[in-house]
mmCIF file of C-alpha atoms and ligand atoms in Angstrom:
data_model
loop_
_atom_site.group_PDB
_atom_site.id
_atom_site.type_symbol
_atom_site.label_atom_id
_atom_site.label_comp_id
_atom_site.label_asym_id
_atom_site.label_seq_id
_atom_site.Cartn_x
_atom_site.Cartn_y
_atom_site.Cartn_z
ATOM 1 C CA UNK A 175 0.423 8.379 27.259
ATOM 2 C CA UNK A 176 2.245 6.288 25.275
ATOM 3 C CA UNK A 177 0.525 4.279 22.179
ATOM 4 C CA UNK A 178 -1.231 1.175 21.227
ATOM 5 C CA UNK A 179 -1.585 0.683 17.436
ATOM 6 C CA UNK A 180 -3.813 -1.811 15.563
ATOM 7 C CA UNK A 181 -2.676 -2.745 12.398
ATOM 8 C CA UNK A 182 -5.639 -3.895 9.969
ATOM 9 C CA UNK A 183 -4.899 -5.886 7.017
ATOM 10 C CA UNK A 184 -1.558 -6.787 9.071
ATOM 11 C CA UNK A 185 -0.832 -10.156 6.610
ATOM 12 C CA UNK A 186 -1.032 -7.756 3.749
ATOM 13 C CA UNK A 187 2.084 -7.065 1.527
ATOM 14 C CA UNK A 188 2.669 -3.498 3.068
ATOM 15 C CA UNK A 189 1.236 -4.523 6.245
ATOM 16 C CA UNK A 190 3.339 -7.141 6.917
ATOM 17 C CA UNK A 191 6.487 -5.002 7.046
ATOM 18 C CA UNK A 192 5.167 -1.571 8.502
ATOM 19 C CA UNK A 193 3.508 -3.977 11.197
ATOM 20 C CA UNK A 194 7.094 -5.066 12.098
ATOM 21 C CA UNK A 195 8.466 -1.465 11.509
ATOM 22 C CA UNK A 196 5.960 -0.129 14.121
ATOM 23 C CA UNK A 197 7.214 -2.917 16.649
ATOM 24 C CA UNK A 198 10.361 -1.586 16.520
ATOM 25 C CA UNK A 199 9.656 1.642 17.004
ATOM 26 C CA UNK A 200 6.456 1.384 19.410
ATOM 27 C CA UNK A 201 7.659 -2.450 21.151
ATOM 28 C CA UNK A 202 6.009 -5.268 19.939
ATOM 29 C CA UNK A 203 3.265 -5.693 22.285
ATOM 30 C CA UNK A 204 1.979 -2.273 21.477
ATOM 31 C CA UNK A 205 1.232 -3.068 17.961
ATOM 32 C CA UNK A 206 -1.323 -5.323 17.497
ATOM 33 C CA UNK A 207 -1.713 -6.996 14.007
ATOM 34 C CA UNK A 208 -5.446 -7.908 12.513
ATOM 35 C CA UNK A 209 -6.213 -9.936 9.529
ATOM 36 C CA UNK A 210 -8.863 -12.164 8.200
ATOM 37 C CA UNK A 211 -7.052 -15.160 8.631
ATOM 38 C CA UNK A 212 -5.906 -17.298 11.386
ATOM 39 C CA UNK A 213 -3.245 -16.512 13.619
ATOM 40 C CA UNK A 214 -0.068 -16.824 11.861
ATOM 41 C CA UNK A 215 2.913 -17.562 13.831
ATOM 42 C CA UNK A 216 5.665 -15.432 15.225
ATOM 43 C CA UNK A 217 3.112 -12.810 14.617
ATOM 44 C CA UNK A 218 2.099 -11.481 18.019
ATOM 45 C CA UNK A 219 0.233 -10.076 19.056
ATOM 46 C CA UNK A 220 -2.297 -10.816 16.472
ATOM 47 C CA UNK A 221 -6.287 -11.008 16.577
ATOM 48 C CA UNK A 222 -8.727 -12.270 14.123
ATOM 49 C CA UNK A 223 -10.793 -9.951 12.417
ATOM 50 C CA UNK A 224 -12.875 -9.147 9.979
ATOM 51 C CA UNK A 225 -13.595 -5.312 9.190
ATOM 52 C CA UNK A 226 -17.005 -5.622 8.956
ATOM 53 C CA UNK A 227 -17.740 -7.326 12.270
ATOM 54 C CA UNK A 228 -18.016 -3.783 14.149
ATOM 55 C CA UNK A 229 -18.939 -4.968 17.295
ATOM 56 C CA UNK A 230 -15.122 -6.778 17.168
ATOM 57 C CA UNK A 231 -13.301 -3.719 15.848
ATOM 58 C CA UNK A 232 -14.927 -1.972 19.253
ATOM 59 C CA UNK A 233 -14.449 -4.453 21.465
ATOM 60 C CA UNK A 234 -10.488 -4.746 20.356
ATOM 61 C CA UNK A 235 -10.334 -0.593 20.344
ATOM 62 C CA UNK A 236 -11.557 -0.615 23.915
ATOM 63 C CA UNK A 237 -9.913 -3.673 25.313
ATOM 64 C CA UNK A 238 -6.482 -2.784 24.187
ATOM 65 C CA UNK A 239 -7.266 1.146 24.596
ATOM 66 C CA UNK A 240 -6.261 1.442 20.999
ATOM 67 C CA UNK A 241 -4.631 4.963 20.456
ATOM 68 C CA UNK A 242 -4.124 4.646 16.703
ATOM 69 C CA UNK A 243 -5.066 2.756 13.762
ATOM 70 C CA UNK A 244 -3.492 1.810 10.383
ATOM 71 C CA UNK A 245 -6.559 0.564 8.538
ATOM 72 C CA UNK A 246 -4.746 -1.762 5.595
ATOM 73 C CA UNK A 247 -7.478 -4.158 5.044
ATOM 74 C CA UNK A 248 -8.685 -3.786 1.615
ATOM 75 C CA UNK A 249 -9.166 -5.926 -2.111
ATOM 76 C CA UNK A 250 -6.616 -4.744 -4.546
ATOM 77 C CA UNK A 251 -7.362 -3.230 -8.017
ATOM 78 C CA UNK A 252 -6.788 -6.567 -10.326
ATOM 79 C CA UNK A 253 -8.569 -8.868 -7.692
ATOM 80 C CA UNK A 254 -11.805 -6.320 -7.258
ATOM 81 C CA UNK A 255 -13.029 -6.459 -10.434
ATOM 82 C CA UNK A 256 -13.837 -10.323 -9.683
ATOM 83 C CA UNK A 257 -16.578 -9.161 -7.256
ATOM 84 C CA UNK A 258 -17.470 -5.069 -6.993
ATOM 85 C CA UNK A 259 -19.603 -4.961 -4.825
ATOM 86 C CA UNK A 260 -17.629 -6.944 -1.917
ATOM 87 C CA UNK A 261 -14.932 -4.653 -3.127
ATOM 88 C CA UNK A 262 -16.926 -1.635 -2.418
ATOM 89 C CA UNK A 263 -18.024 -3.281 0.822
ATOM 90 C CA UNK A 264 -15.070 -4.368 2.087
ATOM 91 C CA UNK A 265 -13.273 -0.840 1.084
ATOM 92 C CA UNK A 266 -15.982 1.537 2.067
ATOM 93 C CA UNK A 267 -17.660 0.356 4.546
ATOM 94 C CA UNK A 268 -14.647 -1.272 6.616
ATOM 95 C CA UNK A 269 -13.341 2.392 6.089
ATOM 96 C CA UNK A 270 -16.668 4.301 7.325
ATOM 97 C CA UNK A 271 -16.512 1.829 10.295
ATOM 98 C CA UNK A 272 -12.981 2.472 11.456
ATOM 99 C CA UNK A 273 -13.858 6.550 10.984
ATOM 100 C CA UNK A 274 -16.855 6.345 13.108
ATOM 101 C CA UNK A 275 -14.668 4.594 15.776
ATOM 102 C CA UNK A 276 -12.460 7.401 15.415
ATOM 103 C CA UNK A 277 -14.674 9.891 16.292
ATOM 104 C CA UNK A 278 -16.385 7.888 18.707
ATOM 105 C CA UNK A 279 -13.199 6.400 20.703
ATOM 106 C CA UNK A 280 -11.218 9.757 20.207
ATOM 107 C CA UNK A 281 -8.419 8.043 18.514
ATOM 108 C CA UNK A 282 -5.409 10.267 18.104
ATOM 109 C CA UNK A 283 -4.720 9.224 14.540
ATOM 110 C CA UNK A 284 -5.961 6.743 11.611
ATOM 111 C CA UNK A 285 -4.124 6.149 8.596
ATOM 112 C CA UNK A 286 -5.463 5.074 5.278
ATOM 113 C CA UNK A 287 -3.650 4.258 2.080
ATOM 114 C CA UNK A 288 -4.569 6.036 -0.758
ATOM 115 C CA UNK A 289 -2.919 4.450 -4.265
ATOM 116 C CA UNK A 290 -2.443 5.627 -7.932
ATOM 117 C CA UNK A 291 -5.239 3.561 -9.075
ATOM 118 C CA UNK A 292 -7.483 6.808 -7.863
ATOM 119 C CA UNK A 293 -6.437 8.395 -11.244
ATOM 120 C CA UNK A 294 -7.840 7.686 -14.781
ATOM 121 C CA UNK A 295 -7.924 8.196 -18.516
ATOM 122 C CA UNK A 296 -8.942 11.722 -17.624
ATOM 123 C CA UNK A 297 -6.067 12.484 -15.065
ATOM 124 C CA UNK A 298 -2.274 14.267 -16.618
ATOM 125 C CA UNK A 299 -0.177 10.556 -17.331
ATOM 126 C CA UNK A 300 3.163 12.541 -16.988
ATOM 127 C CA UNK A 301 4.112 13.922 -13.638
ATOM 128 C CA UNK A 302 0.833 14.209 -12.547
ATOM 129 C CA UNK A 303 -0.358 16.995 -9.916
ATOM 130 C CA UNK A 304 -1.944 16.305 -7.224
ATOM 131 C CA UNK A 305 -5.131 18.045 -7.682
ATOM 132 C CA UNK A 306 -6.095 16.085 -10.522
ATOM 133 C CA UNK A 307 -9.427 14.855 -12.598
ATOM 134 C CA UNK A 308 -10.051 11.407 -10.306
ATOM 135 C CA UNK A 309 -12.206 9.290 -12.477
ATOM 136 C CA UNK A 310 -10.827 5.591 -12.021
ATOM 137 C CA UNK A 311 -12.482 2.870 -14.056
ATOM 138 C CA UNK A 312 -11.598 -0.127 -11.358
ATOM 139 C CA UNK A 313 -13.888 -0.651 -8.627
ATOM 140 C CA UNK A 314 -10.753 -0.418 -6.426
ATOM 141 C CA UNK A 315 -10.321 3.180 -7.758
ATOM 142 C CA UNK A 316 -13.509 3.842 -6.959
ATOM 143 C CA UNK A 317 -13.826 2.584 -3.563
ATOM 144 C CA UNK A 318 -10.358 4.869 -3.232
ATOM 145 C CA UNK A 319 -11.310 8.178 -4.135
ATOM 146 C CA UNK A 320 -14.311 8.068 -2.533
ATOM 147 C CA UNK A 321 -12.010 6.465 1.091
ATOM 148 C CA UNK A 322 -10.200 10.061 -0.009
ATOM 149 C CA UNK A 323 -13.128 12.274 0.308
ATOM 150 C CA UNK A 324 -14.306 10.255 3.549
ATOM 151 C CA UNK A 325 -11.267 11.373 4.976
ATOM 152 C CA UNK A 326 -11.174 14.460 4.105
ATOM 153 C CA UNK A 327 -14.919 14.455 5.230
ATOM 154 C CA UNK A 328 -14.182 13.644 9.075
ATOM 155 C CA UNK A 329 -11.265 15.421 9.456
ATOM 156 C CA UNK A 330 -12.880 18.928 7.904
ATOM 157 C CA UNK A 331 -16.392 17.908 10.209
ATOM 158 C CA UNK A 332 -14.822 16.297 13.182
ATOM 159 C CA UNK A 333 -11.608 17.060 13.643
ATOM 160 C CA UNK A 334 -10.251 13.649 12.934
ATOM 161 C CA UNK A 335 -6.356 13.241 12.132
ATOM 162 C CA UNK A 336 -6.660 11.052 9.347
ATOM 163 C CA UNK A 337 -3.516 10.591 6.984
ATOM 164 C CA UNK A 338 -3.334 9.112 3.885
ATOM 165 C CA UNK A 339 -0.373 8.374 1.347
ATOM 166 C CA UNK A 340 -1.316 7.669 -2.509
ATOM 167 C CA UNK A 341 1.001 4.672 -3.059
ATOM 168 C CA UNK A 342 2.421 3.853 -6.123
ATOM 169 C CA UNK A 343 3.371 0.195 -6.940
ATOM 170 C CA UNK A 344 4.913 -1.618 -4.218
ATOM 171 C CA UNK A 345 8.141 -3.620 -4.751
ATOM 172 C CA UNK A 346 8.985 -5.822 -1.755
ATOM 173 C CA UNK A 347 10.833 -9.098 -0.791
ATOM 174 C CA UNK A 348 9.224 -9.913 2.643
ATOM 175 C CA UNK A 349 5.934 -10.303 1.432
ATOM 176 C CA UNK A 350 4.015 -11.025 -1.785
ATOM 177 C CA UNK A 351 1.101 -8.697 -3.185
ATOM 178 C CA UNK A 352 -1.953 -10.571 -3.576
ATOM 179 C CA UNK A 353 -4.292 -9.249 -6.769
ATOM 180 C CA UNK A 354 -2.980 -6.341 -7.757
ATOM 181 C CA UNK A 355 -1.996 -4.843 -10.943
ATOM 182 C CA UNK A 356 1.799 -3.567 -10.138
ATOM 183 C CA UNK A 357 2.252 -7.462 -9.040
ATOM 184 C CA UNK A 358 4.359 -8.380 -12.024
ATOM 185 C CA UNK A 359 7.261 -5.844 -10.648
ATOM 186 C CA UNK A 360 7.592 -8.605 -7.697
ATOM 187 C CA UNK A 361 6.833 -11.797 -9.403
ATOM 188 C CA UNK A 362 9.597 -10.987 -11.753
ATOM 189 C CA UNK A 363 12.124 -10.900 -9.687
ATOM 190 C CA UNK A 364 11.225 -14.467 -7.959
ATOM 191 C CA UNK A 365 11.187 -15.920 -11.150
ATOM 192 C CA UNK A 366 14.772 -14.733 -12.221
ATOM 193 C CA UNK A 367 16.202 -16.218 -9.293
ATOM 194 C CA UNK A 368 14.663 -19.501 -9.644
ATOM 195 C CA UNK A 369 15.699 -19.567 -12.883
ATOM 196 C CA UNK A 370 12.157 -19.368 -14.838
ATOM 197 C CA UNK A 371 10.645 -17.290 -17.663
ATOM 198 C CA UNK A 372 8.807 -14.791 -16.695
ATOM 199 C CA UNK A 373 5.693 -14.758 -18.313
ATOM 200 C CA UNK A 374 4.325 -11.109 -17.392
ATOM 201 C CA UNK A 375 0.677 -10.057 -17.531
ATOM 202 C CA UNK A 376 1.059 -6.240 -18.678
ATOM 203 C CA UNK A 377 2.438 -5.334 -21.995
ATOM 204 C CA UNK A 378 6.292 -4.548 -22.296
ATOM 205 C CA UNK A 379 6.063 -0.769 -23.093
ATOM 206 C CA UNK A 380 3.179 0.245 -20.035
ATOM 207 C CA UNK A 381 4.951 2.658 -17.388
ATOM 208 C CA UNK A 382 3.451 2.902 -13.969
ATOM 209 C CA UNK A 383 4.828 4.631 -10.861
ATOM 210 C CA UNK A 384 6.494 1.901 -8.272
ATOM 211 C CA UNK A 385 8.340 2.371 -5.178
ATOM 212 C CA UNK A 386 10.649 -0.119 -3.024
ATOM 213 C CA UNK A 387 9.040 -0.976 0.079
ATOM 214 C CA UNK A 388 11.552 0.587 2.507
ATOM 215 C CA UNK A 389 11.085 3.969 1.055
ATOM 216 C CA UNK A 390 7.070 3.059 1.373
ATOM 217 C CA UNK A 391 6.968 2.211 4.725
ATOM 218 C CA UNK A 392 9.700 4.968 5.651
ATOM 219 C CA UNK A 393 7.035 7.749 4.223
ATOM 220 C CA UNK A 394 4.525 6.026 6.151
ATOM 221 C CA UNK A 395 5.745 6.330 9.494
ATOM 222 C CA UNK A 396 7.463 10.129 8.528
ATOM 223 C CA UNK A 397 3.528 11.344 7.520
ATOM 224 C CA UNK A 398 2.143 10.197 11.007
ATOM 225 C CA UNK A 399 4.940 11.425 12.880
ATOM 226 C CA UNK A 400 4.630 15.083 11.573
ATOM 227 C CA UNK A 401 3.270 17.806 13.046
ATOM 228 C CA UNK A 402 -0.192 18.309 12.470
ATOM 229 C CA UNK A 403 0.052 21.412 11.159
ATOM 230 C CA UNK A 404 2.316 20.559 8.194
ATOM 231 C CA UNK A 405 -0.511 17.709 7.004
ATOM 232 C CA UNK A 406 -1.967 19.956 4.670
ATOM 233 C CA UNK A 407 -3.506 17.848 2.344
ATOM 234 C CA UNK A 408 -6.206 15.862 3.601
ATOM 235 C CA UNK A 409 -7.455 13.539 1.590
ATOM 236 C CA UNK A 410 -4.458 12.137 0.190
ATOM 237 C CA UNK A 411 -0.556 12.695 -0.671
ATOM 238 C CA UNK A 412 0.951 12.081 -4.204
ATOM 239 C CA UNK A 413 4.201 9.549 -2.921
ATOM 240 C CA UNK A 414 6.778 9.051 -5.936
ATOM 241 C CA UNK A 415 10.516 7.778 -6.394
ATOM 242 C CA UNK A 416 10.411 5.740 -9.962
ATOM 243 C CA UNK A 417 8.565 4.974 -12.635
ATOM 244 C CA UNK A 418 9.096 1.676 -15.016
ATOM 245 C CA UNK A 419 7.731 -0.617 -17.742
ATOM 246 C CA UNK A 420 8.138 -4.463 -17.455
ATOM 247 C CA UNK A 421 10.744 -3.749 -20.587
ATOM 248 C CA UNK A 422 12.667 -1.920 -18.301
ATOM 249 C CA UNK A 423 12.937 -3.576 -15.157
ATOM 250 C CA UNK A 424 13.072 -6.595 -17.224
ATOM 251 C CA UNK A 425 16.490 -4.849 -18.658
ATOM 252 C CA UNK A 426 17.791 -3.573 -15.374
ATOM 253 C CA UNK A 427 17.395 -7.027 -13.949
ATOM 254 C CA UNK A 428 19.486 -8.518 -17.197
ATOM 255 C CA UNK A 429 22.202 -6.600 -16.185
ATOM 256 C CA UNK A 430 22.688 -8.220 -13.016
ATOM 257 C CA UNK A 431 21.122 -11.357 -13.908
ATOM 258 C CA UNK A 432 21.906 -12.111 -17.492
ATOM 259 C CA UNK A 433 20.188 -15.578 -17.797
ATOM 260 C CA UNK A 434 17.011 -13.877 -16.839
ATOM 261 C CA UNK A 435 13.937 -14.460 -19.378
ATOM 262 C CA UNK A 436 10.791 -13.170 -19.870
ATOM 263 C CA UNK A 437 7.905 -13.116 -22.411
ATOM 264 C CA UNK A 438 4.325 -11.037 -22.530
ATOM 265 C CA UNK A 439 1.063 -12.145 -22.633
ATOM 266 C CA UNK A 440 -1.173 -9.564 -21.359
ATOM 267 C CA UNK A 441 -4.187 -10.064 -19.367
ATOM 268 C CA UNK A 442 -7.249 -8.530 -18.175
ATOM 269 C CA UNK A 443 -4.930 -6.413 -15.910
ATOM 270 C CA UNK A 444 -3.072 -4.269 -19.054
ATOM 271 C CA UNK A 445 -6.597 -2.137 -19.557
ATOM 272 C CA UNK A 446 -6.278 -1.444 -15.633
ATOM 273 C CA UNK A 447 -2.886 -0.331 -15.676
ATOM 274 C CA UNK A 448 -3.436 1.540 -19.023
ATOM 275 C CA UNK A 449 -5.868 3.578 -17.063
ATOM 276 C CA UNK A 450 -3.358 4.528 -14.269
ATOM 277 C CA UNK A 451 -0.650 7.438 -14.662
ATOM 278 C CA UNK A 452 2.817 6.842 -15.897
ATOM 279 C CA UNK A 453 4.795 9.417 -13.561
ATOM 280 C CA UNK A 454 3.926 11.518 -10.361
ATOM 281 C CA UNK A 455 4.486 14.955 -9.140
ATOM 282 C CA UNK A 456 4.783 14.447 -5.327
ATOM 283 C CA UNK A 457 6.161 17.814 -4.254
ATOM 284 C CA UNK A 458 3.337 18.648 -1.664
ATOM 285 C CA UNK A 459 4.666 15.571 0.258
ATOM 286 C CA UNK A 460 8.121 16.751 -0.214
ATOM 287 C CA UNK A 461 7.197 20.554 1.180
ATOM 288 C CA UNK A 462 4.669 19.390 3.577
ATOM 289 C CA UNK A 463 7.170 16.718 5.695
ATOM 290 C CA UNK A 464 9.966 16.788 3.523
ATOM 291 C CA UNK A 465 9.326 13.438 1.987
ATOM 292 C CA UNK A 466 12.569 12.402 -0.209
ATOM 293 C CA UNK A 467 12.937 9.033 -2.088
ATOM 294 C CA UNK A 468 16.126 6.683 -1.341
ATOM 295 C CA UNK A 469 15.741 3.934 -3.832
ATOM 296 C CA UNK A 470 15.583 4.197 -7.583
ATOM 297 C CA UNK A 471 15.371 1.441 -10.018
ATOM 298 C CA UNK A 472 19.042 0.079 -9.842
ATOM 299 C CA UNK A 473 19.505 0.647 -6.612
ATOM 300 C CA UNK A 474 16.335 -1.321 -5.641
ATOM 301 C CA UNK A 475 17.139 -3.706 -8.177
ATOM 302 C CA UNK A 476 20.204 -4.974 -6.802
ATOM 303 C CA UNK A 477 19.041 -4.565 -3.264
ATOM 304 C CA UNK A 478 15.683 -7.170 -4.243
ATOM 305 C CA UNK A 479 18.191 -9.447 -5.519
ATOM 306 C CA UNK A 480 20.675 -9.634 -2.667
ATOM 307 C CA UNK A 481 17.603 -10.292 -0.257
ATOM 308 C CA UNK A 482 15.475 -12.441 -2.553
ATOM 309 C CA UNK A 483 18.859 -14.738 -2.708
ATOM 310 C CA UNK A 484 19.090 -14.536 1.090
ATOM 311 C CA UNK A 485 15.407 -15.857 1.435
ATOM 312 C CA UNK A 486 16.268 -18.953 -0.950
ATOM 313 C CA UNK A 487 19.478 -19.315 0.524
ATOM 314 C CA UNK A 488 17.784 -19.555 4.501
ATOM 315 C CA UNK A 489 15.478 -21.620 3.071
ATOM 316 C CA UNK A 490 15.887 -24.444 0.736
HETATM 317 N N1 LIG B 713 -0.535 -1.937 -6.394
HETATM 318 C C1 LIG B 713 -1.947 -1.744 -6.307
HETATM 319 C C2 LIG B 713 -2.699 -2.581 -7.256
HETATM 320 O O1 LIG B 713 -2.154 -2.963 -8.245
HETATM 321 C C3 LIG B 713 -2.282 -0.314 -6.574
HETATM 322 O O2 LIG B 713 -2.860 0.222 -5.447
HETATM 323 O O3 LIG B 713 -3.827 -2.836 -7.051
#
């Protein structure tokens, strides 16, 4: 039988590109993309949803005899501290729901994204394992480690063949992240090109893990594609390729850029990112289904800038 995804948080930075990447593997009309907004264009197929209205997520599972689901929908780390408990709601819950339906429906696969903001002031900051202390400060984090353990939870009980990936920041030019903490590493980069100081929310010298979005969405599509019996880790994969500070990326961009400015004036979101890990150890990903890394930080560099100057280009 051949598959029908649904895509959930489809307008999302990540989902936005995996959503195409899975057309052009699966054919567009078997990947349907769900958001909490109205339809966008050139986006079918595309339904309305919102994660919490279960009777919908049912009703589009049996209509479209939905074989697997990537469930993207969630409130970021920087944006969730704004209002917890529809963080927790939204993350949990919508999570719970789409697990139930999973056992329910018999789906043949779900997959969840994990991200470094499960880790905390207790977790290893340098090349950190990953079986780890997990005791995040962010409601995000939170709502994260506990999506882990629910994972874990119905696979181990009922058999379900849930994936996850713990993502590190995500660098991308098709889409922009909306209230995260890693958002700076994409804002930047607009800024440069139109010319305007970058004023950047974290503090020059604060290292977190990041990853360019083709390498993210490759891993993605390698975890659900391997066999089962290499998925070994079950409630979620460490996923590395760099690691950065805003002084850094600021520096790498110079080179390529040399007008580009930037100043600091930290925010609410440096204690969040403060809390995260600097560096990850991913090599259970890497033996498991032989995830490998193509971009690092010049080589995405340059790439974001090539693309990012193709988007003005097209547009203005
Ligand atoms: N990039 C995400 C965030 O900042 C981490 O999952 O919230």
């Amino acid at each position: 039988m051949s598959e029908k995804i649904l895509v959930t948080g489809a307008n999302g930075q990540i989902g936005k590109v995996l959503t195409a990447a899975l057309r052009e593997k699966y054919g567009r009309k078997n990947v349907i993309a769900s958001d909490i907004v109205k339809t966008p264009a050139d986006n079918e197929p595309y339904l309305f949803l919102d994660i919490l209205n279960k009777t919908r997520l049912y009703e589009i599972v049996e209509d479209h005899n939905i074989t697997q689901v990537f469930h993207l929908a969630a409130i970021l780390s920087a944006n969730g501290e704004w209002n917890p408990l529809k963080t927790w709601n939204i993350n949990l819950n919508g999570l719970i729901t789409i697990l139930e339906l999973a056992k329910e429906k018999k789906l043949k696969k779900v997959f969840f994204p994990s991200t470094i903001a499960v880790f905390g002031r207790t977790t290893p900051r340098v090349d950190t394992p990953q079986a780890v202390p997990l005791e995040p400060e962010t409601i995000y984090g939170i709502s994260k480690v506990s999506g882990e353990l629910l994972c874990n939870y119905y696979h181990q009980k009922y058999g379900i063949d849930v994936r996850s990936i713990r993502y590190p920041g995500i660098i991308g030019y098709q889409s922009i992240p909306h209230g995260g903490t890693t958002d700076y590493a994409v804002e930047i980069f607009h800024s440069a090109l139109k010319g305007e100081t970058y004023e950047c929310f974290l503090a020059p010298d604060t290292r977190l893990p990041m990853m360019y979005i083709p390498d993210a969405i490759r891993a993605t599509i390698e975890l659900m594609e391997a066999p089962v019996e290499n998925i070994k880790t079950r409630t979620s994969y460490n996923l590395a390729s760099m690691s950065f500070s805003p002084a850094e990326i600021y520096a790498e961009i110079k080179k390529n850029l040399p007008e580009a400015q930037i100043t600091y004036q930290p925010d609410f979101r440096q204690e969040i990112a403060a809390s995260w890990t600097e560096s990850i150890d991913d090599s259970q990903a890497r033996a498991d289904w032989g995830w490998a890394p193509a971009y690092d930080l010049s080589a995405m560099t340059k790439d974001m800038i090539e693309q990012i100057e193709k988007l003005y280009f097209q547009h203005h």
